[in-house]
Coordinates of C-alpha atoms and ligand atoms in Angstrom, one line a residue:
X8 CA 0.0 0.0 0.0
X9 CA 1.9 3.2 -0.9
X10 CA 0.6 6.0 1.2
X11 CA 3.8 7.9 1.5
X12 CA 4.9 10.6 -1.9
X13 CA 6.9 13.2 -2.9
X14 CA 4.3 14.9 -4.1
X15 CA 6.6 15.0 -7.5
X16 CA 2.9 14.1 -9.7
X17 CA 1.1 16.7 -7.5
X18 CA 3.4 19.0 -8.0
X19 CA 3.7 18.6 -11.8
X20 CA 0.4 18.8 -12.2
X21 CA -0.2 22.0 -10.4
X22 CA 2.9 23.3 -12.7
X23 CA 0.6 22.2 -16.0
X24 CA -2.3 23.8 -14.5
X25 CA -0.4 26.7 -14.2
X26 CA 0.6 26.6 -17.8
X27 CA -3.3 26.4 -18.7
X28 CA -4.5 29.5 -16.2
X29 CA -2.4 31.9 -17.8
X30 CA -4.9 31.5 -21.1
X31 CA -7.9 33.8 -20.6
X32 CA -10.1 36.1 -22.9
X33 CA -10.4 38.6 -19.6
X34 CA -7.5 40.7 -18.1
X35 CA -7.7 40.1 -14.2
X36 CA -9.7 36.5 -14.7
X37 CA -10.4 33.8 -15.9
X38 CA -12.8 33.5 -18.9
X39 CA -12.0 31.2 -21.4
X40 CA -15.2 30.0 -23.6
X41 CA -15.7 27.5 -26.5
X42 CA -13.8 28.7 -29.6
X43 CA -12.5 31.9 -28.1
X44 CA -9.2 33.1 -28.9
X45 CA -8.3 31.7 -25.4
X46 CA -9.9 28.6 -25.8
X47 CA -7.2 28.4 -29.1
X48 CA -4.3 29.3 -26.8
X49 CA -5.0 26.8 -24.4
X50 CA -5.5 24.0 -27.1
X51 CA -2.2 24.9 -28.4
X52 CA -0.6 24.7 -24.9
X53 CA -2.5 21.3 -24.3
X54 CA -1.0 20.2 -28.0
X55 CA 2.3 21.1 -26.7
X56 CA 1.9 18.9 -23.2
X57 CA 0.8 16.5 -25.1
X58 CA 3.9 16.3 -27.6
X59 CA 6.4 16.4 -24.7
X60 CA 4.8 13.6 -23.0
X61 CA 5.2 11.4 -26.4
X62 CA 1.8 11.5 -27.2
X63 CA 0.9 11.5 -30.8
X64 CA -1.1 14.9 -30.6
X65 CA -3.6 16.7 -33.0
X66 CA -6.5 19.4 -32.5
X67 CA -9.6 17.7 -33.8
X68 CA -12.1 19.6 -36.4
X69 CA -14.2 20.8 -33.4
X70 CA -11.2 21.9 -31.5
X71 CA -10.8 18.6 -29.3
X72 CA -7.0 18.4 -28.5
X73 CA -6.2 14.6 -29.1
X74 CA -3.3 12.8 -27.4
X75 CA -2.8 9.1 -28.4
X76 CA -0.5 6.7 -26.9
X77 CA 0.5 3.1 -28.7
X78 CA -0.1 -0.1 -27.1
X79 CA 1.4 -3.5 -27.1
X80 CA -1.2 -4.3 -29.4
X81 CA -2.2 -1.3 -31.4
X82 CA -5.3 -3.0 -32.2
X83 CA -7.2 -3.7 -28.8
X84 CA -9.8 -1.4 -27.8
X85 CA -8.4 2.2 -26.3
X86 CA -8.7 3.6 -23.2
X87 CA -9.8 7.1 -23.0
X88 CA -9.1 9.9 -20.1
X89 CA -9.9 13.3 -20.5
X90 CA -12.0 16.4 -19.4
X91 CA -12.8 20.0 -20.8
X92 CA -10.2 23.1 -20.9
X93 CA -13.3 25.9 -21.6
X94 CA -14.4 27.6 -18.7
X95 CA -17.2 29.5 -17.7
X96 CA -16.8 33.4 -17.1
X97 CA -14.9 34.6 -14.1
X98 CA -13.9 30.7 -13.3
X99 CA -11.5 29.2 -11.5
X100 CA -8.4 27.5 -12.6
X101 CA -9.2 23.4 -11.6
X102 CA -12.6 22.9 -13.2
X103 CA -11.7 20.5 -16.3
X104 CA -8.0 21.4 -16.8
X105 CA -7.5 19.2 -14.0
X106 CA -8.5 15.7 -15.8
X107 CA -6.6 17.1 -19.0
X108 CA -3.8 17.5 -17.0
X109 CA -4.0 14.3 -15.3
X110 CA -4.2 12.6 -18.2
X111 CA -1.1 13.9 -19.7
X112 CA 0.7 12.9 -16.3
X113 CA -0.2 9.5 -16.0
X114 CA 1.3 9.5 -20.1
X115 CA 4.5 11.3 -18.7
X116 CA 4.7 8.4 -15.7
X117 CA 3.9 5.6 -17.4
X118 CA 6.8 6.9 -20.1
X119 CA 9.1 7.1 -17.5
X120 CA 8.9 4.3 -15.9
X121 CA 9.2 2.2 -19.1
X122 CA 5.7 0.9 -18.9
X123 CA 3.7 0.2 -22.7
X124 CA 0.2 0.0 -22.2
X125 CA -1.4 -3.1 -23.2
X126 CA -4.2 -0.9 -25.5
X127 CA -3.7 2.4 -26.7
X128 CA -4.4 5.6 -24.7
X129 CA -6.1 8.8 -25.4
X130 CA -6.1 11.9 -23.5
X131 CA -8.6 14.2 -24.6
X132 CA -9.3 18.0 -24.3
X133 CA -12.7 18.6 -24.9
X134 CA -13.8 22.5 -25.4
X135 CA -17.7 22.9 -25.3
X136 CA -18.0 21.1 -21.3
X137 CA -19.8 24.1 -20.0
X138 CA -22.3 25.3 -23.1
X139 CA -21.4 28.7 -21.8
X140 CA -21.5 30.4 -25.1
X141 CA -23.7 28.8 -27.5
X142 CA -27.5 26.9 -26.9
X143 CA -24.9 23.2 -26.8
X144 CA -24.7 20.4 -24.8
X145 CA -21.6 18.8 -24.4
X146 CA -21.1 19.1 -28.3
X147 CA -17.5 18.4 -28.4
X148 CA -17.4 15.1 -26.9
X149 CA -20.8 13.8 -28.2
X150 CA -19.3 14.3 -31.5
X151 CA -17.2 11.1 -30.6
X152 CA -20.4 9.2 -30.3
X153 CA -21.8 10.5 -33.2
X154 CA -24.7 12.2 -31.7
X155 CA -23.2 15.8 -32.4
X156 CA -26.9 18.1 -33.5
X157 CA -26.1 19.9 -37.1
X158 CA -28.6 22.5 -35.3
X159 CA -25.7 23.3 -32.6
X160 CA -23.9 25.1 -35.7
X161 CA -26.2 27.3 -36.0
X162 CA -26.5 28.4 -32.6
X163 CA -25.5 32.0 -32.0
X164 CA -23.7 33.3 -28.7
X165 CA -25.1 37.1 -27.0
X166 CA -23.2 38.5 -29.8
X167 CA -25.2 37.1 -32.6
X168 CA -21.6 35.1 -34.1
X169 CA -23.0 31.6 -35.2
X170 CA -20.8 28.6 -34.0
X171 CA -19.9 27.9 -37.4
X172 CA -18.6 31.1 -38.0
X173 CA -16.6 30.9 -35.0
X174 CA -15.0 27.2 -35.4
X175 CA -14.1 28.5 -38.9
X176 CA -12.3 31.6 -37.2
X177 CA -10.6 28.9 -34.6
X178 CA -9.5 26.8 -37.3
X179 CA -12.0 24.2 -37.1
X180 CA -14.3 22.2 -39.5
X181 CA -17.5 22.0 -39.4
X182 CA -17.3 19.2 -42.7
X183 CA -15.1 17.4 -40.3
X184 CA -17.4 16.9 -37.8
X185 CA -18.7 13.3 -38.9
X186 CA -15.1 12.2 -39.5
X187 CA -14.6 13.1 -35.0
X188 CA -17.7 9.3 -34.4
X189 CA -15.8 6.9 -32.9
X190 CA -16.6 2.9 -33.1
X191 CA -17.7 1.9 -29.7
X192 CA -15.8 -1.5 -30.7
X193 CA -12.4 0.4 -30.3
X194 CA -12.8 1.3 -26.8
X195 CA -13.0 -0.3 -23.3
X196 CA -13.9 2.6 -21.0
X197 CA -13.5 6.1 -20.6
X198 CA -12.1 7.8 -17.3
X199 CA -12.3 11.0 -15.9
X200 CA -10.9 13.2 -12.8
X201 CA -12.4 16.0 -11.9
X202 CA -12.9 18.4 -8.8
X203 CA -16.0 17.5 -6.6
X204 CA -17.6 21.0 -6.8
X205 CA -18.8 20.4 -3.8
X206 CA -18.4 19.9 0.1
X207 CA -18.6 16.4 0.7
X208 CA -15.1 15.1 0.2
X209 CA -13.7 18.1 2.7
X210 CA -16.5 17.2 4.9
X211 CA -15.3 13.3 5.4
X212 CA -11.7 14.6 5.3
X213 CA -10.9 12.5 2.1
X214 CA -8.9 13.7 -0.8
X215 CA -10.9 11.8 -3.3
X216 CA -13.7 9.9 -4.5
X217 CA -16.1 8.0 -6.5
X218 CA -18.9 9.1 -8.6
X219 CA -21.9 6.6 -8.4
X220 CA -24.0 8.8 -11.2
X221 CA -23.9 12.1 -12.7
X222 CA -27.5 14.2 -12.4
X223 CA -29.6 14.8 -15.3
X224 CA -30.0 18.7 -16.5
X225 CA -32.8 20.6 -18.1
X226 CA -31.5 24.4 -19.5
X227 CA -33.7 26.5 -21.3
X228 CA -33.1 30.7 -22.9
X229 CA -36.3 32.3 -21.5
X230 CA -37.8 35.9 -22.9
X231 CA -40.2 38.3 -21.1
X232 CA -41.7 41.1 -23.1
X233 CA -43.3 43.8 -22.0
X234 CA -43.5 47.7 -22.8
X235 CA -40.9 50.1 -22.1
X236 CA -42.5 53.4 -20.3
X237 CA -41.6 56.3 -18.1
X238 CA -40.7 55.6 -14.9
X239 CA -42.2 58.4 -13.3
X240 CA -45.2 59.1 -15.5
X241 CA -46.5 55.3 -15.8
X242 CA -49.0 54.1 -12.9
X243 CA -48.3 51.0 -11.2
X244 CA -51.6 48.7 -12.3
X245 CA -50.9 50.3 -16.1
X246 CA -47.6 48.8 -16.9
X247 CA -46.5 45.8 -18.6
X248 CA -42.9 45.8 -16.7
X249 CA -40.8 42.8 -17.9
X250 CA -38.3 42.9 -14.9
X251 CA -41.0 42.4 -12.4
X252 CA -42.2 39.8 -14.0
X253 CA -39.0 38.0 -14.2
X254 CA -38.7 38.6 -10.8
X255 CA -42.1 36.5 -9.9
X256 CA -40.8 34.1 -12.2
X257 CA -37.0 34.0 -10.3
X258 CA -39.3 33.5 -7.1
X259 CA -41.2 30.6 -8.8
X260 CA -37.3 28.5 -9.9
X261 CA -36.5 28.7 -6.5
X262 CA -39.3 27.3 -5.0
X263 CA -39.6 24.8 -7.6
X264 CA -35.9 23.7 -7.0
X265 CA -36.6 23.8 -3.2
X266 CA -39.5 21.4 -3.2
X267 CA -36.9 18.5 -2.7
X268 CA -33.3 18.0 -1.2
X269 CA -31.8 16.2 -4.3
X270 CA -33.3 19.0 -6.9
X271 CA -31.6 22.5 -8.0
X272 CA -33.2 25.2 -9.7
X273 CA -31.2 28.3 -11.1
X274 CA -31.9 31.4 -13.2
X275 CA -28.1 32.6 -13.8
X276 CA -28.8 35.1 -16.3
X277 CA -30.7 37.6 -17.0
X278 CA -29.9 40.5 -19.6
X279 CA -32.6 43.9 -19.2
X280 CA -33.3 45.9 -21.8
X281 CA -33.4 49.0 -22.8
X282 CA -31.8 48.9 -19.1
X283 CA -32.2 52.8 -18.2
X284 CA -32.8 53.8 -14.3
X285 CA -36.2 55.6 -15.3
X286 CA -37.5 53.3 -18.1
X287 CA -40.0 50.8 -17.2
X288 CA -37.9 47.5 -18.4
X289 CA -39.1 46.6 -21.8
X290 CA -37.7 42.9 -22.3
X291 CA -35.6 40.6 -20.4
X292 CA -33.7 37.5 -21.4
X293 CA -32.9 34.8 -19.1
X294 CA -31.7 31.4 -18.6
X295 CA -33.1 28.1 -16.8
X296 CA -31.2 25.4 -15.2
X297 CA -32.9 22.7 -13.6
X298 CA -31.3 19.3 -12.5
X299 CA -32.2 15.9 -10.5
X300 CA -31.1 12.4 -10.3
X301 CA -34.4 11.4 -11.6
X302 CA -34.9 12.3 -14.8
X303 CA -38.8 12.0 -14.1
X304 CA -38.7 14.3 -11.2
X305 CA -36.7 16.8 -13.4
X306 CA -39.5 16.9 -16.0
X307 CA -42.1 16.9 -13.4
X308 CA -40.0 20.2 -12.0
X309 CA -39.9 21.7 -15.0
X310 CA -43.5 21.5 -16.1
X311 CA -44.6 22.9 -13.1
X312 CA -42.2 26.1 -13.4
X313 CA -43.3 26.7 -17.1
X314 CA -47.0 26.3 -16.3
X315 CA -46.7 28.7 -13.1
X316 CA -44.5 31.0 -15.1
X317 CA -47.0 31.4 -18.2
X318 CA -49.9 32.0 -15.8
X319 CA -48.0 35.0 -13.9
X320 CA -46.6 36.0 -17.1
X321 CA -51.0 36.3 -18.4
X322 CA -51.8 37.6 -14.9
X323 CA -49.3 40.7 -16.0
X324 CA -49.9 40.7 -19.6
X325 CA -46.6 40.0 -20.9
X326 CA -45.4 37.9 -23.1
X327 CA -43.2 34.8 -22.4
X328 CA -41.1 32.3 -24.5
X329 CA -39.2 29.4 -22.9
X330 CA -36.2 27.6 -25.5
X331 CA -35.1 24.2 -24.2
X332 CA -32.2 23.7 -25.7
X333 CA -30.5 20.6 -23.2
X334 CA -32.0 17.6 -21.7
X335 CA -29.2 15.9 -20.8
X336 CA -30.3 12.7 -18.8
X337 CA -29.1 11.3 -15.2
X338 CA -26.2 8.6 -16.0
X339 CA -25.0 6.4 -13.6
X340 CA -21.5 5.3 -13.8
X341 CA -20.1 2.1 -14.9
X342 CA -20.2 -0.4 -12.5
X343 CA -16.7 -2.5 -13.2
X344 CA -14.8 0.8 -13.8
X345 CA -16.1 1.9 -10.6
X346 CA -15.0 -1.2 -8.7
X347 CA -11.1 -0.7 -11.0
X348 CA -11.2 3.1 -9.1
X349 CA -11.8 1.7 -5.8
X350 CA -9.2 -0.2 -6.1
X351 CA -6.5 1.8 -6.8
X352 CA -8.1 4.7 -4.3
X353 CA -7.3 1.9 -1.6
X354 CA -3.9 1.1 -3.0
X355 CA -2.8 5.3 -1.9
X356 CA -4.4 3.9 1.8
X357 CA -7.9 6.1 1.3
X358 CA -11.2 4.3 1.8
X359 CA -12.8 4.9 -1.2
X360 CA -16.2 6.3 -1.2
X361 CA -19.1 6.4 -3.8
X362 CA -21.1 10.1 -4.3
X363 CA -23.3 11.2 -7.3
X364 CA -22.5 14.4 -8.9
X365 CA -25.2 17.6 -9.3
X366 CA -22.4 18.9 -11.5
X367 CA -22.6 17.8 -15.4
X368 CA -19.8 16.2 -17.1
X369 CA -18.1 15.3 -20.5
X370 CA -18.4 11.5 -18.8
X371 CA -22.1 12.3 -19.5
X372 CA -21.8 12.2 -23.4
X373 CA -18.5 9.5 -23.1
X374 CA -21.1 7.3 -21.3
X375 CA -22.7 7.1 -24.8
X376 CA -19.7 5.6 -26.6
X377 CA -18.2 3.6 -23.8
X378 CA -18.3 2.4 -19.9
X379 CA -17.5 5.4 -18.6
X380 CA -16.3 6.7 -14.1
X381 CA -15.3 9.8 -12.8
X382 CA -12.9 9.9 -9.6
X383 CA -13.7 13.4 -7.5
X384 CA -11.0 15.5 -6.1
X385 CA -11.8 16.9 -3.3
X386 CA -11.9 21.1 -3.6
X387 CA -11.7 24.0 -0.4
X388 CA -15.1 24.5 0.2
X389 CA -16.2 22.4 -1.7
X390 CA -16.1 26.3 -4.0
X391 CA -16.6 26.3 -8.1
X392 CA -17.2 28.0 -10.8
X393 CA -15.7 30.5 -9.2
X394 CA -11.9 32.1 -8.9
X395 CA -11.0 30.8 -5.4
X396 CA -11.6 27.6 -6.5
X397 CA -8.5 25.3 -5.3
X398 CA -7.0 22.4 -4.3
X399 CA -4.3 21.2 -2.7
X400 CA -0.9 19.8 -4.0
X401 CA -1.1 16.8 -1.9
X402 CA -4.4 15.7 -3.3
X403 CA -3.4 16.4 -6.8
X404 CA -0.6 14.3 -6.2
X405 CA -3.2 11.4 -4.4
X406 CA -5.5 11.7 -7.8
X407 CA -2.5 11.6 -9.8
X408 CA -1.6 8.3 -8.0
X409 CA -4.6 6.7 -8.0
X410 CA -5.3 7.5 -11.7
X411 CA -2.0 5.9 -12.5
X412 CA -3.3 3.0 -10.5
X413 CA -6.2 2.0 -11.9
X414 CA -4.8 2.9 -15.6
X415 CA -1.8 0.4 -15.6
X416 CA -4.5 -2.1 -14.1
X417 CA -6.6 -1.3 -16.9
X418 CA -3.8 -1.5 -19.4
X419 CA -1.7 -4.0 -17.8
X420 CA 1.1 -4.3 -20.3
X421 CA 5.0 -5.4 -20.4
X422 CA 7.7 -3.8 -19.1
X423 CA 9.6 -2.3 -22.5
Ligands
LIG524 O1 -22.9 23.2 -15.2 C1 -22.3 22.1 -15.0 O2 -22.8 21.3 -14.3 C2 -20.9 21.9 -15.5 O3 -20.0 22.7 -14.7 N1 -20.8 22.3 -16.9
LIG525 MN1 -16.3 20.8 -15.4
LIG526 MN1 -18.0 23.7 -14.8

């Protein structure tokens, strides 16, 4: 049982991360979304990674950065490790980068300690994890499934650019897309680390752990119109104000959300127009996020917000339109992959323990092309999406460790 380290993985992994952080589209924080000139940068820095671990490394037509690593038999079915290097706005520096950066550790170890994996390995960096500019879900990794939607293309982000137009200015493909499916065949699971987002880990003083299933999420774009009007001229039972409607509405997610423990419920945008201090607001755009273990109980959660949202939206006589655009399902995890992590958690002298996630994942869409687990590190806080996200060294060194575990078990191969 090796329970004692240098901390020499933790500490290269931090140094990666590092590498990756420095990549943002905002001076003073980090913002780095889906085919942004950021997002580029930090595919090229991943690229470079990749290449000095010996990986054979490409950027794939959607802007996936692809590391591959040969196996003793070139031909047995691969095993995939990976996560997502876009970010949401004003994020922190651990969310995603950390499997990428993972994976590319586990290449560098396995390299240096003379190891060839039975299979090949992939590391992947996926781009479009947290749908944060265009009406997505998960496109760049359900594209190796084959379940990318043509429809995602033509999604715009808040400045009207189409995401066609702006994989073309990234230097991606959108004719390339069918070329990213994968055969199922060719791989036997797909693994990834990332931080818990939560405060469970911290709470049970473990530095990782196991995730059992990975919630399902509804998102929706939401528009209120009303009529702009004077501020000081307009009675209050004359006006058709948009905001105030919203603001029922806001009232109505959060109860919704609150009915049960294991249910959220979040309206994290909302843009006012014309957005004057004495103009009665006209129109306001806003956004849904609804999630559950059960994908039943999300529906159920959702109808009722959209039903008590249209009547308070007649009651005021405004207008309302609600756009799903996700319905990404609840996925449990794969059951022998789990057992694999567990194992190698208890060869670092941890107990390992099972917890679902209410954060979404790229293992969501990986679960459609193979058995796919997710190993939690644990994060202060248990703080995301959010700039004082962190984590310590010594637990990126124990994730590193049991990563490299359960991959040479996976990929038991021959000494070169
Ligand atoms: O929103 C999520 O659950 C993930 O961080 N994209
Ligand atoms: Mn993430
Ligand atoms: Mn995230």
């Amino acid at each position: 049982m090796n329970t004692t380290s240098d901390l020499s993985l933790g500490r290269r992994v931090m140094a990666l991360l590092d590498g990756l952080a420095r990549h943002s589209d905002e001076p003073g924080r980090l913002t780095r979304l889906y085919l942004s000139p950021a997002h580029r940068d930090a595919a090229e820095t991943t690229l470079r990674f990749m290449r000095e671990a010996g990986l054979d490394s490409h950027i794939d037509p959607l802007g996936t950065v692809v590391g591959r690593m040969s196996g003793a038999d070139p031909d047995a079915p691969a095993l995939l490790i990976g996560s997502h290097i876009d970010t949401v706005v004003d994020a922190g520096r651990f969310d995603g980068t950390l499997g990428v950066v993972l994976g590319i550790v586990v290449a560098e170890t396995l390299r240096a300690e003379g190891i060839t994996p039975s299979c090949p390995i992939e590391v992947l960096a996926f781009g479009d994890e947290e749908n944060a500019r265009f009406p997505t879900n998960l496109s760049t990794s359900y594209a190796l499934s084959g379940r990318y939607n043509p429809a995602w293309l033509d999604g715009q982000d808040q400045d009207g650019v189409s995401l066609r137009d702006a994989l073309i200015r990234f230097g991606g493909d959108p004719e390339g897309i069918a070329g990213i499916a994968r055969n199922p065949a060719r791989y036997k699971g797909y693994l990834e680390v990332h931080i818990e987002q939560g405060p469970l880990l911290e709470a049970r003083n473990l530095p990782v752990g196991i995730v059992s299933a990975i919630n399902g999420i509804t998102r929706a774009r939401a528009t209120v119109t009303g009529e702009a009007g004077h501020a000081g001229t307009v009675p209050m039972t004359m006006r058709r104000d948009a905001l105030a409607a919203v603001a029922e509405m806001i009232g109505i997610v959060e109860r919704a959300g609150s009915t049960r423990t294991d249910t959220v419920a979040t309206v994290g945008v909302a843009q006012v127009q014309p957005g004057a201090i004495n103009v009665i607001p006209a129109r306001v755009d806003f956004t849904l996020d609804a999630r559950s273990p059960d994908d039943a109980v999300r529906h159920a959660m959702v109808e009722d917000i959209v039903s008590e949202c249209e009547a308070a939206a007649q009651r005021r006589g405004v207008s309302l339109t609600i756009e799903p655009f996700m319905d990404s399902p609840a996925i449990p995890m794969d059951k022998d992959l789990i057992l694999g992590l567990e194992e190698a958690v208890g060869t670092i002298g941890v107990t390992p323990l099972r917890l679902p996630s209410g954060a979404g994942h790229d293992a969501v869409a990986m679960a459609s092309l193979c058995p796919a687990a997710m190993l939690f590190v644990r994060c202060k806080d248990g703080i995301s999406h959010n700039p004082a996200e962190s984590i310590t060294v010594e637990d990126a060194d124990a994730a590193a460790r049991v990563l490299v575990e359960a991959v040479k078990k996976l990929t038991a191969g021959a000494p070169r």
